[in-house]
Every structure is written in C-alpha cells, then in structure tokens.
Short mmCIF file of C-alpha atoms in Angstrom, two decimals:
data_model
loop_
_atom_site.label_atom_id
_atom_site.label_comp_id
_atom_site.label_asym_id
_atom_site.label_seq_id
_atom_site.Cartn_x
_atom_site.Cartn_y
_atom_site.Cartn_z
CA GLU A 90 -0.48 -0.47 -0.02
CA PRO A 91 1.51 3.33 -1.26
CA GLU A 92 2.22 5.84 1.85
CA VAL A 93 4.05 9.52 3.16
CA THR A 94 7.21 8.88 4.11
CA GLN A 95 9.61 11.38 6.01
CA THR A 96 12.44 12.29 6.93
CA PRO A 97 14.00 12.45 9.16
CA SER A 98 12.02 10.42 12.12
CA HIS A 99 14.02 12.85 14.75
CA GLN A 100 16.15 16.44 14.15
CA VAL A 101 17.84 18.11 17.43
CA THR A 102 19.01 21.09 16.49
CA GLN A 103 20.30 24.54 17.93
CA MET A 104 18.24 27.91 18.42
CA GLY A 105 19.56 29.99 14.70
CA GLN A 106 19.73 26.82 13.27
CA GLU A 107 18.75 26.00 9.44
CA VAL A 108 17.19 22.61 8.54
CA ILE A 109 15.13 21.05 6.49
CA LEU A 110 12.86 18.37 6.42
CA ARG A 111 12.11 16.26 3.36
CA CYS A 112 8.85 14.34 2.42
CA VAL A 113 8.10 11.74 -0.61
CA PRO A 114 4.19 12.45 -0.70
CA ILE A 115 2.56 8.99 -2.76
CA SER A 116 3.30 9.16 -6.13
CA ASN A 117 0.79 10.19 -8.32
CA HIS A 118 -0.72 12.63 -4.98
CA LEU A 119 -0.90 16.11 -6.78
CA TYR A 120 -2.13 17.83 -3.26
CA PHE A 121 0.52 18.74 -0.67
CA TYR A 122 0.89 20.08 2.87
CA TRP A 123 2.68 20.30 5.31
CA TYR A 124 1.10 20.48 9.45
CA ARG A 125 2.94 20.12 13.23
CA GLN A 126 2.01 19.39 16.49
CA ILE A 127 4.09 20.65 19.50
CA LEU A 128 3.77 18.31 22.22
CA GLY A 129 0.41 17.55 23.51
CA GLN A 130 -1.75 19.99 21.50
CA LYS A 131 -3.77 20.36 18.58
CA VAL A 132 -2.02 19.42 15.27
CA GLU A 133 -2.07 22.95 13.36
CA PHE A 134 -1.98 23.19 9.47
CA LEU A 135 1.21 25.60 7.83
CA VAL A 136 1.09 24.78 4.20
CA SER A 137 -0.57 23.47 1.60
CA PHE A 138 1.34 23.11 -2.19
CA TYR A 139 -0.73 22.45 -5.62
CA ASN A 140 1.03 23.02 -9.03
CA ASN A 141 4.26 24.31 -7.86
CA GLU A 142 2.87 26.98 -6.07
CA ILE A 143 1.67 27.68 -2.23
CA SER A 144 -2.04 27.30 -2.02
CA GLU A 145 -3.15 28.12 1.32
CA LYS A 146 -0.85 29.37 4.30
CA SER A 147 -1.32 29.88 7.83
CA GLU A 148 -0.28 32.70 10.01
CA ILE A 149 1.91 30.16 11.60
CA PHE A 150 4.07 29.93 8.21
CA ASP A 151 5.90 33.14 8.17
CA ASP A 152 9.09 33.95 6.72
CA GLN A 153 11.39 31.68 8.55
CA PHE A 154 9.42 29.08 6.89
CA SER A 155 9.57 27.46 2.73
CA VAL A 156 8.51 24.85 0.68
CA GLU A 157 10.06 23.33 -2.43
CA ARG A 158 9.58 20.02 -4.82
CA PRO A 159 12.99 20.09 -5.68
CA ASP A 160 11.83 16.81 -8.36
CA GLY A 161 9.46 14.83 -9.05
CA SER A 162 9.52 12.89 -5.86
CA ASN A 163 10.79 15.35 -2.77
CA PHE A 164 8.57 17.80 -0.42
CA THR A 165 10.46 19.61 1.88
CA LEU A 166 9.61 22.67 4.68
CA LYS A 167 12.96 24.95 5.42
CA ILE A 168 12.90 26.06 8.49
CA ARG A 169 15.68 29.35 8.58
CA SER A 170 16.61 30.12 11.73
CA THR A 171 15.05 28.11 14.27
CA LYS A 172 13.42 29.43 17.23
CA LEU A 173 13.39 27.06 21.08
CA GLU A 174 8.70 27.11 19.93
CA ASP A 175 9.76 25.34 16.66
CA SER A 176 10.28 22.23 18.50
CA ALA A 177 7.07 20.05 17.09
CA MET A 178 6.27 16.41 16.18
CA TYR A 179 6.48 17.47 11.89
CA PHE A 180 4.08 16.23 9.75
CA CYS A 181 4.11 15.69 5.74
CA ALA A 182 0.71 14.95 3.95
CA SER A 183 -1.02 14.32 0.11
CA SER A 184 -3.97 14.10 -1.34
CA ASP A 185 -4.72 12.97 -4.96
CA ARG A 186 -7.63 15.72 -5.57
CA GLY A 187 -7.23 18.56 -2.84
CA ALA A 188 -10.32 19.52 -1.24
CA LEU A 189 -12.96 17.04 0.17
CA ASP A 190 -9.65 14.64 -0.47
CA GLU A 191 -8.41 12.45 1.82
CA GLN A 192 -5.23 13.83 2.98
CA TYR A 193 -3.19 10.72 3.61
CA PHE A 194 -0.44 11.91 6.41
CA GLY A 195 3.64 9.93 6.73
CA PRO A 196 4.86 9.12 10.29
CA GLY A 197 6.64 13.18 11.29
CA THR A 198 9.19 14.19 11.88
CA ARG A 199 10.37 14.85 15.57
CA LEU A 200 12.54 17.61 15.82
CA THR A 201 14.37 19.27 18.93
CA VAL A 202 15.10 22.71 18.94
CA THR A 203 17.84 23.23 22.01
CA GLU B 183 -12.69 31.82 13.24
CA ASP B 184 -12.72 27.83 12.50
CA GLN B 185 -12.80 25.67 16.25
CA VAL B 186 -13.37 22.21 16.75
CA THR B 187 -14.15 20.61 20.31
CA GLN B 188 -13.22 16.91 21.19
CA SER B 189 -15.54 15.42 24.10
CA PRO B 190 -14.25 13.87 26.24
CA GLU B 191 -10.54 14.28 26.28
CA ALA B 192 -9.76 10.62 27.99
CA LEU B 193 -12.20 8.32 27.96
CA ARG B 194 -11.36 4.63 29.48
CA LEU B 195 -13.31 1.52 28.55
CA GLN B 196 -14.04 -2.25 29.01
CA GLU B 197 -13.11 -4.42 26.24
CA GLY B 198 -17.50 -4.41 25.32
CA GLU B 199 -17.98 -1.61 26.47
CA SER B 200 -19.74 0.39 23.43
CA SER B 201 -19.59 4.48 23.21
CA SER B 202 -19.83 7.83 22.02
CA LEU B 203 -16.76 10.10 20.87
CA ASN B 204 -18.32 13.51 20.34
CA CYS B 205 -16.81 16.51 18.15
CA SER B 206 -18.58 19.89 18.50
CA TYR B 207 -17.94 22.33 15.08
CA THR B 208 -17.83 25.85 14.61
CA VAL B 209 -17.51 26.90 11.15
CA SER B 210 -18.16 29.55 8.45
CA GLY B 211 -18.92 26.83 5.80
CA LEU B 212 -18.44 23.39 6.44
CA ARG B 213 -17.06 21.14 2.70
CA GLY B 214 -15.99 18.00 5.19
CA LEU B 215 -15.59 16.46 8.33
CA PHE B 216 -12.64 13.49 8.78
CA TRP B 217 -11.76 11.14 10.88
CA TYR B 218 -8.92 11.02 11.43
CA ARG B 219 -6.87 8.24 14.51
CA GLN B 220 -3.35 8.56 15.84
CA ASP B 221 -1.21 6.54 17.69
CA PRO B 222 1.87 7.56 20.01
CA GLY B 223 4.47 9.03 17.77
CA LYS B 224 2.61 8.22 14.23
CA GLY B 225 1.29 9.71 11.56
CA PRO B 226 -2.64 10.58 11.45
CA GLU B 227 -4.47 7.30 9.96
CA PHE B 228 -7.43 8.70 7.64
CA LEU B 229 -10.53 6.75 8.83
CA PHE B 230 -13.69 8.90 7.21
CA THR B 231 -14.87 11.77 5.38
CA LEU B 232 -18.56 12.90 6.68
CA TYR B 233 -20.34 15.73 3.77
CA SER B 234 -23.27 16.35 4.71
CA ALA B 235 -26.06 16.61 7.93
CA GLY B 236 -27.81 12.96 8.50
CA GLU B 237 -24.92 11.66 6.61
CA GLU B 238 -22.62 8.14 7.55
CA LYS B 239 -20.10 5.37 7.69
CA GLU B 240 -19.52 2.47 8.70
CA LYS B 241 -15.94 0.77 9.08
CA GLU B 242 -15.50 -2.18 11.29
CA ARG B 243 -16.67 -1.16 14.50
CA LEU B 244 -16.95 2.07 14.31
CA LYS B 245 -20.01 4.08 12.59
CA ALA B 246 -19.20 8.05 13.06
CA THR B 247 -22.65 10.28 12.13
CA LEU B 248 -22.71 14.46 10.89
CA THR B 249 -25.56 17.35 12.14
CA LYS B 250 -25.22 20.56 11.94
CA LYS B 251 -23.36 21.32 14.42
CA GLU B 252 -21.37 18.31 15.62
CA SER B 253 -20.01 14.19 14.70
CA PHE B 254 -20.17 10.70 16.84
CA LEU B 255 -17.98 8.66 16.38
CA HIS B 256 -19.20 5.19 17.49
CA ILE B 257 -17.25 2.23 18.28
CA THR B 258 -19.55 -1.08 19.30
CA ALA B 259 -17.59 -2.99 21.05
CA PRO B 260 -14.17 -2.20 21.27
CA LYS B 261 -10.90 -4.20 21.82
CA PRO B 262 -7.81 -3.30 22.71
CA GLU B 263 -6.31 -2.52 19.66
CA ASP B 264 -9.02 -0.09 19.45
CA SER B 265 -7.18 1.96 21.63
CA ALA B 266 -5.99 5.72 19.99
CA THR B 267 -6.30 9.40 19.72
CA TYR B 268 -9.27 9.91 17.46
CA LEU B 269 -8.80 13.33 15.91
CA CYS B 270 -11.96 15.53 14.16
CA ALA B 271 -10.90 17.45 11.76
CA VAL B 272 -13.44 20.22 9.31
CA GLN B 273 -12.33 21.50 6.15
CA PRO B 274 -13.98 24.65 5.28
CA PHE B 275 -14.15 27.63 2.82
CA LEU B 276 -11.89 29.68 2.98
CA ASN B 277 -12.98 33.39 1.86
CA ASN B 278 -15.64 31.28 -1.01
CA ASN B 279 -13.01 29.83 -2.35
CA ALA B 280 -12.78 26.00 -2.55
CA GLY B 281 -9.73 25.19 0.52
CA ASN B 282 -7.72 21.93 1.53
CA MET B 283 -6.60 23.00 4.53
CA LEU B 284 -7.77 21.14 7.43
CA THR B 285 -8.20 21.95 11.65
CA PHE B 286 -7.90 20.09 14.26
CA GLY B 287 -9.81 19.58 17.35
CA GLY B 288 -7.89 18.15 20.38
CA GLY B 289 -8.85 15.17 20.39
CA THR B 290 -10.23 11.88 22.29
CA ARG B 291 -7.65 9.32 24.75
CA LEU B 292 -9.65 6.20 24.09
CA MET B 293 -7.85 3.14 26.67
CA VAL B 294 -9.52 -0.24 25.88
CA LYS B 295 -8.96 -2.50 28.79
CA PRO B 296 -9.09 -6.15 28.44
#
C-alpha cells in the first residue's frame, strides 16, 4: 500500500540553525501539505502546495518557513533560523484531488531545537 | 474563527463496552468533516469523511455520523487494539473559495482494557 515517507524521523538542532525536513508523498498525488503538532497540543496546518506553488498558508507559516518540490518525488519544508518554539512533530501529507479528498499523513519528523 | 472541540479528552472502556466520542464544530462553511486515528508517535491515519448532515459511514467497529453542529464516532464492542487518539478535523470554505486545509480538534484518547 502506498504511503507517505518522511526523513529524518528525529532532528536535533541548535537555535538559529537552518533545518530541512524531507517528505516523499504518495506518487500519484498532486496536493501536498505540512502540519505540525507541538507536544500535547492540536495538529496545526502550516501550508498546502499545488502545481509548484503555495495554495494556502496559516499565520504560523511566516518568512522563516519555505517549501519546495525540488524534483518529481520530494517535498521539503525549510526553517531558516530555528527557535525553541519550533520544537514539534512535523507531518507531511498528500492527497489526490485536493478539497474533500482524504489527506494521507506521513509518520512525522520530531524536531527538537535546543 | 473556525473551532473544533472534542469530548471527552480521555475515555477508558472495558473491552466490549460501547461508547461514543463527540466532535463539535463552528465553521463559517463546512466542506467536509474528517475522522483520523493517531497512535502514539505516529501520523494521523484516515478513517472517514462526512460531507453533509445526516450522513453516516461505518468501518468495522466504528461508525461516524454528522449533524449541522457536531459529529459522533460510535465504537461498538471495542477491543484493546482500538486504543488510540481519535482526531476530528473540519475542512472549511475559505473566502468563498474551496480550501484544502484541515482544522483539527484536540482529540479523544481512548483506552480499552481487556
């Protein structure tokens, strides 16, 4: 069964450093998403991406964040200068048709900023 | 502002003891309501999508229903393997255009004892 994969599973970084979180969405999906979940809190939407551009973003997704689809299979989230409050589980998701279509989530990358 | 509230926060059941989880929502316009299961340290796993009031969907011991203000996830004769956090999410209309983002509730942590 096709699945979304994410690497690394755990990333530890120092405050102010840049991190890149990687995702391989399901191969025939066209819509890609990033969500985050701070420990003990709700899953929060960050950004959606379609046709090589951002289609929606939340208030959390400020200038420190960027997304890219560098090739036909990978989808990345970059945080330019990490802060302590960026520590969270980051989930990548993908869907086939966008609105009303189920989003399939990856296993997540746990980001720890020290 | 769109809001999703789930209750109870935690629920302990004996194996075979049926119960219901509640998801109350406030959105300017609902495109769809999604139920996910999340195991510890993992990404949300898709269960159901409900589109309109009165709709019901079933999968094994789970049945999801939808009204104009809330959704219920009914669990019939649960087993220990049903233990997980169950997440509800809404997909709202955004600025009169279709949006793909999901707004999640805080989840209900279900524990089923043998």
